[in-house]
Short mmCIF file of C-alpha atoms and ligand atoms in Angstrom, two decimals:
data_model
loop_
_atom_site.label_atom_id
_atom_site.label_comp_id
_atom_site.label_asym_id
_atom_site.label_seq_id
_atom_site.Cartn_x
_atom_site.Cartn_y
_atom_site.Cartn_z
CA UNK A 1 -18.84 -10.48 32.88
CA UNK A 2 -19.45 -14.14 32.13
CA UNK A 3 -19.33 -16.47 35.08
CA UNK A 4 -19.29 -19.55 32.87
CA UNK A 5 -15.59 -20.31 33.16
CA UNK A 6 -15.56 -20.02 36.96
CA UNK A 7 -17.28 -23.35 37.44
CA UNK A 8 -14.48 -25.12 35.52
CA UNK A 9 -11.32 -26.30 37.28
CA UNK A 10 -10.00 -22.96 38.54
CA UNK A 11 -9.00 -19.82 36.66
CA UNK A 12 -7.58 -20.10 33.11
CA UNK A 13 -3.81 -20.56 32.81
CA UNK A 14 -1.95 -17.26 32.88
CA UNK A 15 -4.73 -15.46 34.76
CA UNK A 16 -3.53 -13.55 37.84
CA UNK A 17 -3.95 -15.54 41.07
CA UNK A 18 -7.18 -14.59 42.83
CA UNK A 19 -6.69 -12.81 46.17
CA UNK A 20 -6.37 -15.08 49.19
CA UNK A 21 -9.05 -12.99 50.90
CA UNK A 22 -11.18 -10.20 49.50
CA UNK A 23 -12.92 -8.15 52.20
CA UNK A 24 -15.52 -5.78 50.75
CA UNK A 25 -17.51 -3.09 52.56
CA UNK A 26 -17.60 -5.11 55.75
CA UNK A 27 -19.87 -3.57 58.35
CA UNK A 28 -20.52 -4.82 61.89
CA UNK A 29 -22.96 -3.14 64.24
CA UNK A 30 -23.29 -4.05 67.93
CA UNK A 31 -26.49 -2.54 69.30
CA UNK A 32 -25.77 1.19 68.90
CA UNK A 33 -22.08 0.80 68.09
CA UNK A 34 -20.66 0.70 64.58
CA UNK A 35 -17.62 -1.52 65.20
CA UNK A 36 -16.76 -1.82 61.48
CA UNK A 37 -17.88 0.72 58.94
CA UNK A 38 -17.61 -0.48 55.33
CA UNK A 39 -14.07 -1.85 55.61
CA UNK A 40 -12.44 -3.19 52.43
CA UNK A 41 -9.00 -4.73 51.90
CA UNK A 42 -7.42 -7.46 49.83
CA UNK A 43 -4.97 -10.07 51.09
CA UNK A 44 -2.70 -11.23 48.27
CA UNK A 45 -1.83 -14.93 48.13
CA UNK A 46 1.22 -15.84 50.19
CA UNK A 47 1.50 -12.34 51.68
CA UNK A 48 1.62 -11.12 55.25
CA UNK A 49 -1.09 -8.50 55.65
CA UNK A 50 -1.02 -6.53 58.89
CA UNK A 51 -4.12 -5.02 60.42
CA UNK A 52 -3.24 -2.25 62.83
CA UNK A 53 -4.96 0.58 64.68
CA UNK A 54 -5.57 1.97 68.17
CA UNK A 55 -7.46 -0.01 70.82
CA UNK A 56 -11.10 -0.47 69.94
CA UNK A 57 -10.46 0.22 66.24
CA UNK A 58 -12.15 -3.03 65.16
CA UNK A 59 -9.16 -5.32 64.52
CA UNK A 60 -10.33 -8.29 66.59
CA UNK A 61 -13.87 -7.77 65.28
CA UNK A 62 -12.51 -8.11 61.74
CA UNK A 63 -10.74 -11.37 62.59
CA UNK A 64 -13.88 -12.58 64.35
CA UNK A 65 -15.92 -11.99 61.20
CA UNK A 66 -13.27 -13.57 58.96
CA UNK A 67 -13.32 -16.69 61.14
CA UNK A 68 -17.13 -16.77 61.50
CA UNK A 69 -17.22 -16.03 65.24
CA UNK A 70 -19.14 -12.78 64.60
CA UNK A 71 -21.74 -12.23 61.89
CA UNK A 72 -21.26 -9.31 59.53
CA UNK A 73 -24.16 -6.86 59.43
CA UNK A 74 -23.37 -6.39 55.74
CA UNK A 75 -20.51 -6.77 53.29
CA UNK A 76 -18.62 -9.68 51.89
CA UNK A 77 -15.55 -11.80 52.60
CA UNK A 78 -14.39 -14.11 49.84
CA UNK A 79 -11.80 -16.87 50.05
CA UNK A 80 -11.08 -17.75 46.43
CA UNK A 81 -14.54 -18.41 45.03
CA UNK A 82 -16.23 -18.98 48.40
CA UNK A 83 -18.29 -16.42 50.28
CA UNK A 84 -17.43 -16.76 53.98
CA UNK A 85 -19.99 -14.46 55.58
CA UNK A 86 -22.94 -16.41 56.93
CA UNK A 87 -20.89 -19.58 57.42
CA UNK A 88 -20.11 -21.19 60.77
CA UNK A 89 -16.58 -21.08 62.29
CA UNK A 90 -16.38 -24.82 61.64
CA UNK A 91 -17.17 -24.48 57.93
CA UNK A 92 -14.75 -21.58 57.55
CA UNK A 93 -12.00 -23.61 59.22
CA UNK A 94 -12.76 -26.50 56.87
CA UNK A 95 -12.43 -24.14 53.89
CA UNK A 96 -8.90 -23.33 55.05
CA UNK A 97 -8.96 -20.33 57.40
CA UNK A 98 -7.22 -21.04 60.72
CA UNK A 99 -6.85 -18.67 63.62
CA UNK A 100 -5.24 -18.25 67.00
CA UNK A 101 -6.92 -16.39 69.82
CA UNK A 102 -5.73 -13.46 71.88
CA UNK A 103 -6.19 -15.63 74.95
CA UNK A 104 -4.92 -19.17 75.10
CA UNK A 105 -7.39 -21.98 74.71
CA UNK A 106 -5.40 -25.10 75.53
CA UNK A 107 -6.78 -27.92 77.71
CA UNK A 108 -4.90 -28.15 81.04
CA UNK A 109 -4.09 -31.87 80.69
CA UNK A 110 -3.29 -32.21 76.99
CA UNK A 111 0.34 -32.67 75.97
CA UNK A 112 1.76 -30.49 73.23
CA UNK A 113 1.48 -33.47 70.84
CA UNK A 114 -2.22 -33.98 71.76
CA UNK A 115 -2.92 -30.29 71.29
CA UNK A 116 -1.27 -30.23 67.86
CA UNK A 117 -3.14 -33.41 66.87
CA UNK A 118 -6.40 -31.59 67.65
CA UNK A 119 -5.48 -29.25 64.81
CA UNK A 120 -5.47 -32.23 62.44
CA UNK A 121 -9.10 -32.95 63.23
CA UNK A 122 -10.56 -31.20 60.19
CA UNK A 123 -8.29 -33.29 57.94
CA UNK A 124 -9.30 -36.63 59.44
CA UNK A 125 -11.05 -38.79 56.87
CA UNK A 126 -11.41 -42.05 58.72
CA UNK A 127 -14.60 -42.12 60.72
CA UNK A 128 -14.92 -42.99 64.38
CA UNK A 129 -16.04 -46.49 63.52
CA UNK A 130 -12.92 -47.34 61.49
CA UNK A 131 -10.72 -45.82 64.18
CA UNK A 132 -12.61 -47.69 66.92
CA UNK A 133 -12.27 -50.98 65.05
CA UNK A 134 -8.56 -50.30 64.60
CA UNK A 135 -8.76 -50.81 60.87
CA UNK A 136 -5.40 -50.60 59.04
CA UNK A 137 -6.59 -47.56 57.06
CA UNK A 138 -7.28 -45.73 60.34
CA UNK A 139 -3.90 -46.73 61.75
CA UNK A 140 -2.13 -45.47 58.61
CA UNK A 141 -3.98 -42.19 58.75
CA UNK A 142 -3.21 -41.71 62.45
CA UNK A 143 0.48 -42.40 61.78
CA UNK A 144 0.49 -39.80 58.99
CA UNK A 145 -1.05 -37.20 61.28
CA UNK A 146 1.53 -37.93 63.99
CA UNK A 147 4.35 -37.53 61.46
CA UNK A 148 2.99 -34.16 60.37
CA UNK A 149 2.65 -33.07 64.01
CA UNK A 150 6.34 -33.86 64.55
CA UNK A 151 7.27 -31.89 61.40
CA UNK A 152 5.28 -28.88 62.54
CA UNK A 153 6.76 -29.16 66.04
CA UNK A 154 10.22 -29.06 64.46
CA UNK A 155 9.22 -26.12 62.28
CA UNK A 156 7.93 -24.10 65.23
CA UNK A 157 10.66 -25.16 67.69
CA UNK A 158 8.22 -27.17 69.81
CA UNK A 159 9.83 -30.58 69.19
CA UNK A 160 11.56 -30.77 72.62
CA UNK A 161 8.22 -30.21 74.36
CA UNK A 162 5.95 -32.66 72.51
CA UNK A 163 5.35 -34.90 75.56
CA UNK A 164 5.00 -32.07 78.07
CA UNK A 165 1.56 -30.82 79.22
CA UNK A 166 1.00 -27.72 77.11
CA UNK A 167 -0.56 -25.78 79.98
CA UNK A 168 2.60 -26.14 82.10
CA UNK A 169 4.86 -24.48 79.51
CA UNK A 170 6.03 -20.87 79.80
CA UNK A 171 3.67 -18.34 78.22
CA UNK A 172 5.70 -17.79 75.06
CA UNK A 173 5.82 -21.51 74.30
CA UNK A 174 2.08 -21.90 74.98
CA UNK A 175 1.43 -19.20 72.39
CA UNK A 176 3.63 -21.12 69.95
CA UNK A 177 1.54 -24.23 70.66
CA UNK A 178 -1.56 -22.24 69.58
CA UNK A 179 0.26 -21.23 66.40
CA UNK A 180 1.44 -24.81 65.82
CA UNK A 181 -2.09 -26.08 66.28
CA UNK A 182 -3.38 -23.65 63.66
CA UNK A 183 -0.60 -24.75 61.26
CA UNK A 184 -1.60 -28.38 61.79
CA UNK A 185 -4.87 -27.52 60.03
CA UNK A 186 -2.85 -26.90 56.84
CA UNK A 187 -4.65 -23.59 56.34
CA UNK A 188 -4.61 -21.42 53.25
CA UNK A 189 -5.02 -18.32 55.39
CA UNK A 190 -3.83 -17.89 58.97
CA UNK A 191 -5.37 -15.20 61.20
CA UNK A 192 -3.16 -14.09 64.11
CA UNK A 193 -4.53 -11.79 66.82
CA UNK A 194 -1.62 -10.17 68.68
CA UNK A 195 0.59 -13.28 68.62
CA UNK A 196 3.46 -11.72 70.62
CA UNK A 197 1.43 -9.74 73.18
CA UNK A 198 2.79 -10.23 76.69
CA UNK A 199 5.94 -11.99 75.52
CA UNK A 200 9.51 -11.31 76.60
CA UNK A 201 11.74 -9.86 73.89
CA UNK A 202 13.38 -13.26 73.29
CA UNK A 203 9.98 -14.89 72.88
CA UNK A 204 8.92 -12.10 70.53
CA UNK A 205 11.96 -12.61 68.33
CA UNK A 206 11.44 -16.35 68.23
CA UNK A 207 7.74 -16.05 67.37
CA UNK A 208 8.34 -13.36 64.75
CA UNK A 209 10.86 -15.61 63.03
CA UNK A 210 8.40 -18.52 63.02
CA UNK A 211 5.73 -16.24 61.50
CA UNK A 212 8.16 -15.04 58.82
CA UNK A 213 8.99 -18.66 57.97
CA UNK A 214 5.30 -19.64 57.83
CA UNK A 215 4.90 -17.23 54.94
CA UNK A 216 8.25 -17.94 53.27
CA UNK A 217 8.42 -21.73 53.57
CA UNK A 218 4.79 -22.76 53.80
CA UNK A 219 3.36 -20.09 51.49
CA UNK A 220 0.43 -19.47 53.83
CA UNK A 221 -1.24 -16.05 53.62
CA UNK A 222 -1.30 -14.35 57.01
CA UNK A 223 -3.53 -11.64 58.46
CA UNK A 224 -1.64 -10.27 61.46
CA UNK A 225 -3.17 -8.01 64.10
CA UNK A 226 -0.27 -6.59 66.04
CA UNK A 227 0.63 -3.70 68.35
CA UNK A 228 4.37 -4.11 67.96
CA UNK A 229 4.99 -1.63 65.14
CA UNK A 230 8.61 -2.66 64.69
CA UNK A 231 7.45 -6.20 64.00
CA UNK A 232 4.71 -5.03 61.61
CA UNK A 233 7.09 -2.86 59.63
CA UNK A 234 9.69 -5.64 59.40
CA UNK A 235 7.32 -8.47 58.46
CA UNK A 236 4.34 -7.05 56.60
CA UNK A 237 3.94 -6.88 52.82
CA UNK A 238 0.86 -4.68 53.19
CA UNK A 239 -0.81 -2.83 56.04
CA UNK A 240 -4.43 -1.83 56.59
CA UNK A 241 -5.03 0.75 59.30
CA UNK A 242 -8.35 0.90 61.15
CA UNK A 243 -9.52 3.72 63.38
CA UNK A 244 -12.97 3.79 64.98
CA UNK A 245 -14.07 0.98 62.65
CA UNK A 246 -13.02 2.72 59.47
CA UNK A 247 -10.14 2.00 57.13
CA UNK A 248 -7.95 5.13 57.21
CA UNK A 249 -4.97 3.82 55.23
CA UNK A 250 -3.98 0.79 53.20
CA UNK A 251 -0.73 0.04 51.40
CA UNK A 252 2.93 -0.93 51.76
CA UNK A 253 4.34 -0.46 55.30
CA UNK A 254 6.65 2.43 54.38
CA UNK A 255 3.81 4.42 52.81
CA UNK A 256 1.32 3.74 55.60
CA UNK A 257 3.91 4.59 58.26
CA UNK A 258 4.32 8.14 56.99
CA UNK A 259 0.62 8.76 56.34
CA UNK A 260 -0.47 11.82 58.38
CA UNK A 261 -3.87 10.25 59.23
CA UNK A 262 -2.11 7.21 60.66
CA UNK A 263 0.31 9.30 62.70
CA UNK A 264 -2.62 11.31 64.02
CA UNK A 265 -4.64 8.18 64.91
CA UNK A 266 -1.71 6.67 66.78
CA UNK A 267 -0.37 9.67 68.59
CA UNK A 268 -3.47 11.80 68.96
CA UNK A 269 -3.81 15.42 67.97
CA UNK A 270 -1.62 16.56 70.86
CA UNK A 271 1.37 14.50 69.74
CA UNK A 272 0.83 15.53 66.12
CA UNK A 273 1.33 19.11 67.31
CA UNK A 274 4.34 18.00 69.37
CA UNK A 275 5.92 16.47 66.28
CA UNK A 276 6.14 19.97 64.82
CA UNK A 277 8.01 20.91 67.98
CA UNK A 278 10.10 17.80 68.78
CA UNK A 279 11.51 19.22 72.04
CA UNK A 280 8.09 18.91 73.62
CA UNK A 281 7.41 15.33 72.48
CA UNK A 282 6.40 13.32 75.49
CA UNK A 283 3.34 11.26 74.75
CA UNK A 284 5.04 8.08 73.54
CA UNK A 285 2.81 5.02 73.74
CA UNK A 286 5.80 2.77 73.29
CA UNK A 287 7.12 1.60 76.68
CA UNK A 288 10.58 2.91 77.49
CA UNK A 289 13.25 0.34 78.35
CA UNK A 290 13.74 0.10 82.10
CA UNK A 291 17.52 0.18 82.01
CA UNK A 292 17.45 3.68 80.58
CA UNK A 293 19.07 2.67 77.28
CA UNK A 294 18.74 5.44 74.72
CA UNK A 295 17.73 3.03 71.95
CA UNK A 296 13.95 2.95 71.79
CA UNK A 297 11.50 1.80 69.16
CA UNK A 298 11.64 5.22 67.51
CA UNK A 299 11.95 3.74 64.01
CA UNK A 300 8.18 3.37 64.13
CA UNK A 301 7.53 7.03 64.05
CA UNK A 302 10.31 8.39 61.88
N1 ADP B 1 -19.15 -8.76 71.20
C1 ADP B 1 -19.18 -7.43 71.25
N2 ADP B 1 -20.28 -6.78 71.69
C2 ADP B 1 -20.33 -5.43 71.76
N3 ADP B 1 -19.32 -4.62 71.38
C3 ADP B 1 -18.20 -5.20 70.93
C4 ADP B 1 -18.05 -6.63 70.85
N4 ADP B 1 -16.82 -6.92 70.36
C5 ADP B 1 -16.21 -5.73 70.16
N5 ADP B 1 -17.03 -4.71 70.50
C6 ADP B 1 -16.73 -3.28 70.39
O1 ADP B 1 -16.34 -3.04 69.05
C7 ADP B 1 -15.27 -2.10 69.01
C8 ADP B 1 -14.09 -2.72 68.33
O2 ADP B 1 -13.53 -3.70 69.21
P1 ADP B 1 -12.34 -4.65 68.80
O3 ADP B 1 -12.57 -5.19 67.45
O4 ADP B 1 -12.15 -5.62 69.90
O5 ADP B 1 -11.11 -3.62 68.76
P2 ADP B 1 -9.54 -3.87 68.65
O6 ADP B 1 -9.29 -5.34 68.51
O7 ADP B 1 -9.12 -3.08 67.45
O8 ADP B 1 -8.95 -3.30 69.89
C9 ADP B 1 -15.00 -1.69 70.44
O9 ADP B 1 -15.71 -0.50 70.69
C10 ADP B 1 -15.54 -2.84 71.24
O10 ADP B 1 -15.97 -2.43 72.51
MG1 MG B 2 -8.22 -6.75 69.77
#
């Protein structure tokens, strides 16, 4: 294959869009532990790609490699024409990969507006000197960033809280601030590690709808690590399933959901036997509602 045309201005007209992210044979070893074992998947542009699997499967490790926090032992991650492995988190962010963290990382004193503005940092062109000298170009740029922050606050539902200290907000809103901050980077790809973990059901619904709109309205490709299977099945275009660091299934949600290997990984051998004898099923991982309502998240397993 000739690589001549690749150095020109993008792919030729009519060529299929390159994948947003191409992960190939990614392997990560920690001392004696193989956390990722030759994992490959492709994130299509503008799609929501879920990464699921039991605890310890390697989901966060994958996001940590994609964002440059961990180094891959071997394998490749490409964003368009750029190889991401071996680059620093800062460089990867500059190339257009933004992430949120499983635990909040918001300064205790910063307002929501300040925190979102921090996300604009990689897009700031005016140097410190121009800003310090209060040059008109710096003032114009700062005003543009503030406008965009307000737009993103409106998009995420954070507008009423812009002047409040982010750290004082309820948990669900603080998580939205993290998401808003990542959006302020104008990323091409957004990595979300369990964005609704620990939320109330109202907060979950609100966050899931923001995530759906990020893909639909902003066209950002999303890699979503999530335990809430209902949410994954509703939102995802494609699902990759990891188990003990290996990819055990990959495809559309409906196909992956009924894959026997996936059912086995999630429920364990015991439950797989139970499923042949439904009367004895009792090893649900999904928490039961406290009020004893019959409706549970059974759709996941059907
Ligand atoms: N920094 C690290 N050092 C050593 N082991 C790690 C590190 N990060 C993750 N692991 C191990 O790698 C495996 C995968 O972890 P992780 O990616 O966090 O799983 P998941 O997010 O799917 O629950 C686990 O066995 C975990 O203990
Ligand atoms: Mg994790």
